[in-house]
């Protein structure tokens, strides 16, 4: 079974600075997807960025980018120019590319709470 | 607007009183799933459905039931709720043939006394 580990329960960053959230995962599969979801105080789960394992190029979405190290099974999220609206819980998630009995289950880490300091 | 809706958003109930949390999506997605979120545990899958009349257990199915009679709806049923089912519940949907991304509902916060 796959596992996802987020070793930083809490992080803080000064507004306009850059912060990196860590995520490692364990899998024996060669093809999969990785996601970062943001959960603001409203509790809504918002997709931030996703990465396909077969792509070597790191995904980017505006101020958000990832550092995907497949051999190390590491998938960190970098937030540049941090803004107050970035304050949230961030979850890393894994999904197999092989649909096991049709189950597209996301395996989540335990989350990192990010605080932005004005 | 493409969305996943859940009702109710907040619910306080007592042990043993049957309840249903509804989930509906307007994106014609085949796949739907329920997760629960607990502090320090992240989100864990309860049940999922590949399509109408096709459902199966996830990682934590005990105490829950689901049904998928229509493609757009996937209700979560707690026949006899217990305090350990106090949690934040999310419904999610996706279309595997089109997109790997799962779209989440706004969540339902449940308190069982």
mmCIF file of C-alpha atoms in Angstrom:
data_model
loop_
_atom_site.group_PDB
_atom_site.id
_atom_site.type_symbol
_atom_site.label_atom_id
_atom_site.label_comp_id
_atom_site.label_asym_id
_atom_site.label_seq_id
_atom_site.Cartn_x
_atom_site.Cartn_y
_atom_site.Cartn_z
ATOM 1 C CA UNK A 1 0.000 0.000 0.000
ATOM 2 C CA UNK A 2 1.118 3.505 -0.723
ATOM 3 C CA UNK A 3 1.867 5.989 2.033
ATOM 4 C CA UNK A 4 2.360 9.739 1.983
ATOM 5 C CA UNK A 5 4.341 11.562 4.671
ATOM 6 C CA UNK A 6 4.338 15.250 5.456
ATOM 7 C CA UNK A 7 6.881 15.745 8.208
ATOM 8 C CA UNK A 8 6.177 19.420 8.873
ATOM 9 C CA UNK A 9 2.911 19.815 10.827
ATOM 10 C CA UNK A 10 3.298 23.595 10.812
ATOM 11 C CA UNK A 11 5.270 26.143 8.829
ATOM 12 C CA UNK A 12 5.350 29.911 8.798
ATOM 13 C CA UNK A 13 6.711 32.430 6.326
ATOM 14 C CA UNK A 14 6.972 36.186 6.070
ATOM 15 C CA UNK A 15 4.685 37.755 3.523
ATOM 16 C CA UNK A 16 6.385 38.072 0.086
ATOM 17 C CA UNK A 17 8.997 35.451 0.989
ATOM 18 C CA UNK A 18 9.349 31.929 -0.376
ATOM 19 C CA UNK A 19 8.466 28.766 1.496
ATOM 20 C CA UNK A 20 8.848 25.075 0.672
ATOM 21 C CA UNK A 21 6.569 22.354 2.007
ATOM 22 C CA UNK A 22 7.903 18.810 2.064
ATOM 23 C CA UNK A 23 6.234 15.581 1.025
ATOM 24 C CA UNK A 24 7.625 12.086 0.623
ATOM 25 C CA UNK A 25 5.789 8.996 -0.493
ATOM 26 C CA UNK A 26 6.310 5.297 -0.687
ATOM 27 C CA UNK A 27 5.178 3.196 -3.622
ATOM 28 C CA UNK A 28 6.309 0.270 -5.703
ATOM 29 C CA UNK A 29 4.473 1.564 -8.769
ATOM 30 C CA UNK A 30 6.204 3.318 -11.634
ATOM 31 C CA UNK A 31 3.304 5.397 -12.884
ATOM 32 C CA UNK A 32 1.205 7.627 -10.664
ATOM 33 C CA UNK A 33 -0.012 11.155 -10.046
ATOM 34 C CA UNK A 34 0.871 13.512 -7.234
ATOM 35 C CA UNK A 35 -1.193 16.446 -6.055
ATOM 36 C CA UNK A 36 -1.059 19.351 -3.668
ATOM 37 C CA UNK A 37 -4.405 20.468 -2.258
ATOM 38 C CA UNK A 38 -4.993 23.636 -0.267
ATOM 39 C CA UNK A 39 -7.579 23.757 2.513
ATOM 40 C CA UNK A 40 -8.286 27.320 3.714
ATOM 41 C CA UNK A 41 -10.365 28.049 6.833
ATOM 42 C CA UNK A 42 -13.513 27.507 4.754
ATOM 43 C CA UNK A 43 -12.486 23.800 4.666
ATOM 44 C CA UNK A 44 -12.902 23.606 0.907
ATOM 45 C CA UNK A 45 -10.340 21.336 -0.801
ATOM 46 C CA UNK A 46 -8.736 23.293 -3.629
ATOM 47 C CA UNK A 47 -6.338 21.743 -6.125
ATOM 48 C CA UNK A 48 -3.102 23.710 -6.235
ATOM 49 C CA UNK A 49 -0.936 21.702 -8.585
ATOM 50 C CA UNK A 50 -0.491 18.187 -9.957
ATOM 51 C CA UNK A 51 2.377 16.181 -11.369
ATOM 52 C CA UNK A 52 2.408 13.109 -13.585
ATOM 53 C CA UNK A 53 5.189 10.728 -12.599
ATOM 54 C CA UNK A 54 6.157 9.992 -16.182
ATOM 55 C CA UNK A 55 6.913 13.667 -16.786
ATOM 56 C CA UNK A 56 10.385 14.735 -15.719
ATOM 57 C CA UNK A 57 9.579 18.418 -15.952
ATOM 58 C CA UNK A 58 8.394 19.940 -12.697
ATOM 59 C CA UNK A 59 4.880 21.370 -12.758
ATOM 60 C CA UNK A 60 4.320 25.075 -12.169
ATOM 61 C CA UNK A 61 1.191 27.139 -11.635
ATOM 62 C CA UNK A 62 1.878 30.833 -11.270
ATOM 63 C CA UNK A 63 3.558 31.286 -7.858
ATOM 64 C CA UNK A 64 3.372 27.567 -7.076
ATOM 65 C CA UNK A 65 5.914 25.060 -8.292
ATOM 66 C CA UNK A 66 7.016 21.577 -7.322
ATOM 67 C CA UNK A 67 10.320 19.815 -7.003
ATOM 68 C CA UNK A 68 9.599 16.247 -8.058
ATOM 69 C CA UNK A 69 12.397 13.788 -7.349
ATOM 70 C CA UNK A 70 11.116 10.404 -8.506
ATOM 71 C CA UNK A 71 14.095 8.341 -7.369
ATOM 72 C CA UNK A 72 13.991 9.908 -3.923
ATOM 73 C CA UNK A 73 10.159 9.716 -3.854
ATOM 74 C CA UNK A 74 9.969 13.342 -2.898
ATOM 75 C CA UNK A 75 7.410 15.943 -4.002
ATOM 76 C CA UNK A 76 7.883 19.351 -2.378
ATOM 77 C CA UNK A 77 5.781 22.458 -2.993
ATOM 78 C CA UNK A 78 7.387 25.871 -3.331
ATOM 79 C CA UNK A 79 5.290 28.974 -2.856
ATOM 80 C CA UNK A 80 6.946 32.142 -4.089
ATOM 81 C CA UNK A 81 5.985 35.668 -3.070
ATOM 82 C CA UNK A 82 3.772 34.374 -0.263
ATOM 83 C CA UNK A 83 0.489 36.189 0.209
ATOM 84 C CA UNK A 84 -1.908 36.357 3.136
ATOM 85 C CA UNK A 85 -4.405 34.332 1.125
ATOM 86 C CA UNK A 86 -1.960 31.439 1.002
ATOM 87 C CA UNK A 87 -2.551 30.734 4.685
ATOM 88 C CA UNK A 88 -4.125 27.288 4.811
ATOM 89 C CA UNK A 89 -3.599 23.608 5.473
ATOM 90 C CA UNK A 90 -1.777 21.978 2.566
ATOM 91 C CA UNK A 91 -2.182 18.303 1.763
ATOM 92 C CA UNK A 92 0.008 16.188 -0.449
ATOM 93 C CA UNK A 93 -1.788 13.304 -2.171
ATOM 94 C CA UNK A 94 -0.915 10.276 -4.293
ATOM 95 C CA UNK A 95 -3.004 8.471 -6.883
ATOM 96 C CA UNK A 96 -2.041 5.371 -8.754
ATOM 97 C CA UNK A 97 -2.176 5.497 -12.535
ATOM 98 C CA UNK A 98 -3.316 1.888 -12.490
ATOM 99 C CA UNK A 99 -7.003 1.900 -11.657
ATOM 100 C CA UNK A 100 -7.263 -0.803 -8.987
ATOM 101 C CA UNK A 101 -10.751 -2.199 -9.482
ATOM 102 C CA UNK A 102 -11.663 1.207 -10.818
ATOM 103 C CA UNK A 103 -10.726 2.934 -7.574
ATOM 104 C CA UNK A 104 -9.176 6.336 -8.087
ATOM 105 C CA UNK A 105 -8.422 6.619 -4.402
ATOM 106 C CA UNK A 106 -6.292 9.523 -3.272
ATOM 107 C CA UNK A 107 -3.870 8.689 -0.460
ATOM 108 C CA UNK A 108 -3.287 11.811 1.600
ATOM 109 C CA UNK A 109 -0.567 12.973 3.923
ATOM 110 C CA UNK A 110 -1.469 14.431 7.303
ATOM 111 C CA UNK A 111 -1.099 18.017 6.164
ATOM 112 C CA UNK A 112 1.059 21.078 6.836
ATOM 113 C CA UNK A 113 -0.513 24.179 8.311
ATOM 114 C CA UNK A 114 1.007 27.265 6.705
ATOM 115 C CA UNK A 115 0.884 30.624 8.465
ATOM 116 C CA UNK A 116 1.725 33.848 6.663
ATOM 117 C CA UNK A 117 3.285 36.563 8.825
ATOM 118 C CA UNK A 118 2.370 40.091 7.664
ATOM 119 C CA UNK B 1 -21.135 26.253 -12.766
ATOM 120 C CA UNK B 2 -19.429 22.874 -12.468
ATOM 121 C CA UNK B 3 -19.566 21.784 -8.863
ATOM 122 C CA UNK B 4 -20.012 19.117 -6.228
ATOM 123 C CA UNK B 5 -22.604 19.942 -3.585
ATOM 124 C CA UNK B 6 -23.139 18.387 -0.177
ATOM 125 C CA UNK B 7 -25.986 18.705 2.293
ATOM 126 C CA UNK B 8 -26.158 19.421 5.085
ATOM 127 C CA UNK B 9 -22.992 21.418 5.662
ATOM 128 C CA UNK B 10 -23.256 21.075 9.436
ATOM 129 C CA UNK B 11 -25.070 18.478 11.466
ATOM 130 C CA UNK B 12 -25.345 17.694 15.167
ATOM 131 C CA UNK B 13 -27.053 14.433 16.005
ATOM 132 C CA UNK B 14 -27.273 11.821 18.740
ATOM 133 C CA UNK B 15 -25.960 8.289 18.873
ATOM 134 C CA UNK B 16 -28.096 5.819 16.967
ATOM 135 C CA UNK B 17 -30.212 8.276 14.976
ATOM 136 C CA UNK B 18 -29.962 7.397 11.288
ATOM 137 C CA UNK B 19 -28.792 10.147 8.993
ATOM 138 C CA UNK B 20 -27.966 10.713 5.333
ATOM 139 C CA UNK B 21 -25.480 13.147 3.853
ATOM 140 C CA UNK B 22 -26.258 13.899 0.233
ATOM 141 C CA UNK B 23 -23.727 14.490 -2.530
ATOM 142 C CA UNK B 24 -24.506 15.647 -6.031
ATOM 143 C CA UNK B 25 -22.315 16.596 -8.995
ATOM 144 C CA UNK B 26 -23.288 18.292 -12.249
ATOM 145 C CA UNK B 27 -20.237 17.313 -14.311
ATOM 146 C CA UNK B 28 -21.466 13.921 -15.537
ATOM 147 C CA UNK B 29 -18.599 12.227 -13.698
ATOM 148 C CA UNK B 30 -18.535 8.441 -13.552
ATOM 149 C CA UNK B 31 -16.430 8.182 -10.413
ATOM 150 C CA UNK B 32 -17.520 9.396 -6.970
ATOM 151 C CA UNK B 33 -16.008 8.867 -3.560
ATOM 152 C CA UNK B 34 -16.446 9.710 0.117
ATOM 153 C CA UNK B 35 -13.610 10.684 2.462
ATOM 154 C CA UNK B 36 -13.474 11.575 6.102
ATOM 155 C CA UNK B 37 -10.941 14.014 7.560
ATOM 156 C CA UNK B 38 -9.707 13.707 11.115
ATOM 157 C CA UNK B 39 -6.956 15.717 12.842
ATOM 158 C CA UNK B 40 -3.545 14.153 12.379
ATOM 159 C CA UNK B 41 -4.874 11.537 9.965
ATOM 160 C CA UNK B 42 -5.466 13.465 6.758
ATOM 161 C CA UNK B 43 -8.302 12.279 4.540
ATOM 162 C CA UNK B 44 -9.241 8.631 4.334
ATOM 163 C CA UNK B 45 -11.503 6.985 1.796
ATOM 164 C CA UNK B 46 -14.782 5.504 3.054
ATOM 165 C CA UNK B 47 -16.518 4.246 -0.103
ATOM 166 C CA UNK B 48 -16.291 4.803 -3.801
ATOM 167 C CA UNK B 49 -18.400 4.242 -6.904
ATOM 168 C CA UNK B 50 -17.174 3.629 -10.423
ATOM 169 C CA UNK B 51 -20.593 4.220 -11.966
ATOM 170 C CA UNK B 52 -24.307 3.722 -11.403
ATOM 171 C CA UNK B 53 -25.048 0.667 -9.232
ATOM 172 C CA UNK B 54 -21.301 -0.042 -8.802
ATOM 173 C CA UNK B 55 -19.921 0.711 -5.340
ATOM 174 C CA UNK B 56 -17.148 -0.686 -3.175
ATOM 175 C CA UNK B 57 -15.461 -0.195 0.171
ATOM 176 C CA UNK B 58 -12.547 2.106 0.750
ATOM 177 C CA UNK B 59 -10.182 2.042 3.710
ATOM 178 C CA UNK B 60 -12.621 2.901 6.521
ATOM 179 C CA UNK B 61 -16.107 1.643 5.532
ATOM 180 C CA UNK B 62 -17.309 0.369 8.909
ATOM 181 C CA UNK B 63 -20.530 2.030 10.032
ATOM 182 C CA UNK B 64 -21.312 3.542 6.635
ATOM 183 C CA UNK B 65 -23.447 2.667 3.632
ATOM 184 C CA UNK B 66 -23.725 4.228 0.186
ATOM 185 C CA UNK B 67 -25.870 3.904 -2.901
ATOM 186 C CA UNK B 68 -25.537 5.041 -6.501
ATOM 187 C CA UNK B 69 -28.922 4.898 -8.167
ATOM 188 C CA UNK B 70 -28.301 7.933 -10.356
ATOM 189 C CA UNK B 71 -25.069 9.074 -11.907
ATOM 190 C CA UNK B 72 -25.130 12.507 -10.289
ATOM 191 C CA UNK B 73 -25.937 11.435 -6.701
ATOM 192 C CA UNK B 74 -23.930 9.466 -4.155
ATOM 193 C CA UNK B 75 -25.442 9.676 -0.660
ATOM 194 C CA UNK B 76 -23.592 8.573 2.466
ATOM 195 C CA UNK B 77 -25.749 6.810 5.034
ATOM 196 C CA UNK B 78 -24.977 6.349 8.717
ATOM 197 C CA UNK B 79 -27.500 3.771 9.946
ATOM 198 C CA UNK B 80 -26.563 4.080 13.617
ATOM 199 C CA UNK B 81 -24.084 6.903 14.148
ATOM 200 C CA UNK B 82 -21.593 6.710 16.983
ATOM 201 C CA UNK B 83 -19.345 9.407 18.498
ATOM 202 C CA UNK B 84 -16.294 8.023 16.653
ATOM 203 C CA UNK B 85 -17.973 9.064 13.408
ATOM 204 C CA UNK B 86 -17.689 12.700 14.415
ATOM 205 C CA UNK B 87 -15.635 14.071 11.553
ATOM 206 C CA UNK B 88 -15.458 16.286 8.483
ATOM 207 C CA UNK B 89 -16.789 14.471 5.422
ATOM 208 C CA UNK B 90 -15.967 15.169 1.800
ATOM 209 C CA UNK B 91 -17.530 13.915 -1.381
ATOM 210 C CA UNK B 92 -15.409 13.936 -4.539
ATOM 211 C CA UNK B 93 -15.983 13.147 -8.186
ATOM 212 C CA UNK B 94 -13.969 12.727 -11.357
ATOM 213 C CA UNK B 95 -14.072 11.406 -14.883
ATOM 214 C CA UNK B 96 -11.151 8.998 -15.289
ATOM 215 C CA UNK B 97 -11.288 9.059 -19.063
ATOM 216 C CA UNK B 98 -10.845 12.816 -19.169
ATOM 217 C CA UNK B 99 -8.963 14.065 -16.147
ATOM 218 C CA UNK B 100 -7.007 12.663 -13.218
ATOM 219 C CA UNK B 101 -8.201 15.415 -10.918
ATOM 220 C CA UNK B 102 -10.835 14.802 -8.281
ATOM 221 C CA UNK B 103 -13.189 17.666 -7.503
ATOM 222 C CA UNK B 104 -14.311 18.011 -3.925
ATOM 223 C CA UNK B 105 -17.530 19.166 -2.354
ATOM 224 C CA UNK B 106 -17.498 21.845 0.378
ATOM 225 C CA UNK B 107 -17.507 19.311 3.220
ATOM 226 C CA UNK B 108 -20.006 18.302 5.903
ATOM 227 C CA UNK B 109 -19.074 18.720 9.528
ATOM 228 C CA UNK B 110 -20.776 16.056 11.644
ATOM 229 C CA UNK B 111 -20.934 15.914 15.425
ATOM 230 C CA UNK B 112 -22.391 12.781 17.033
ATOM 231 C CA UNK B 113 -23.221 13.175 20.706
#
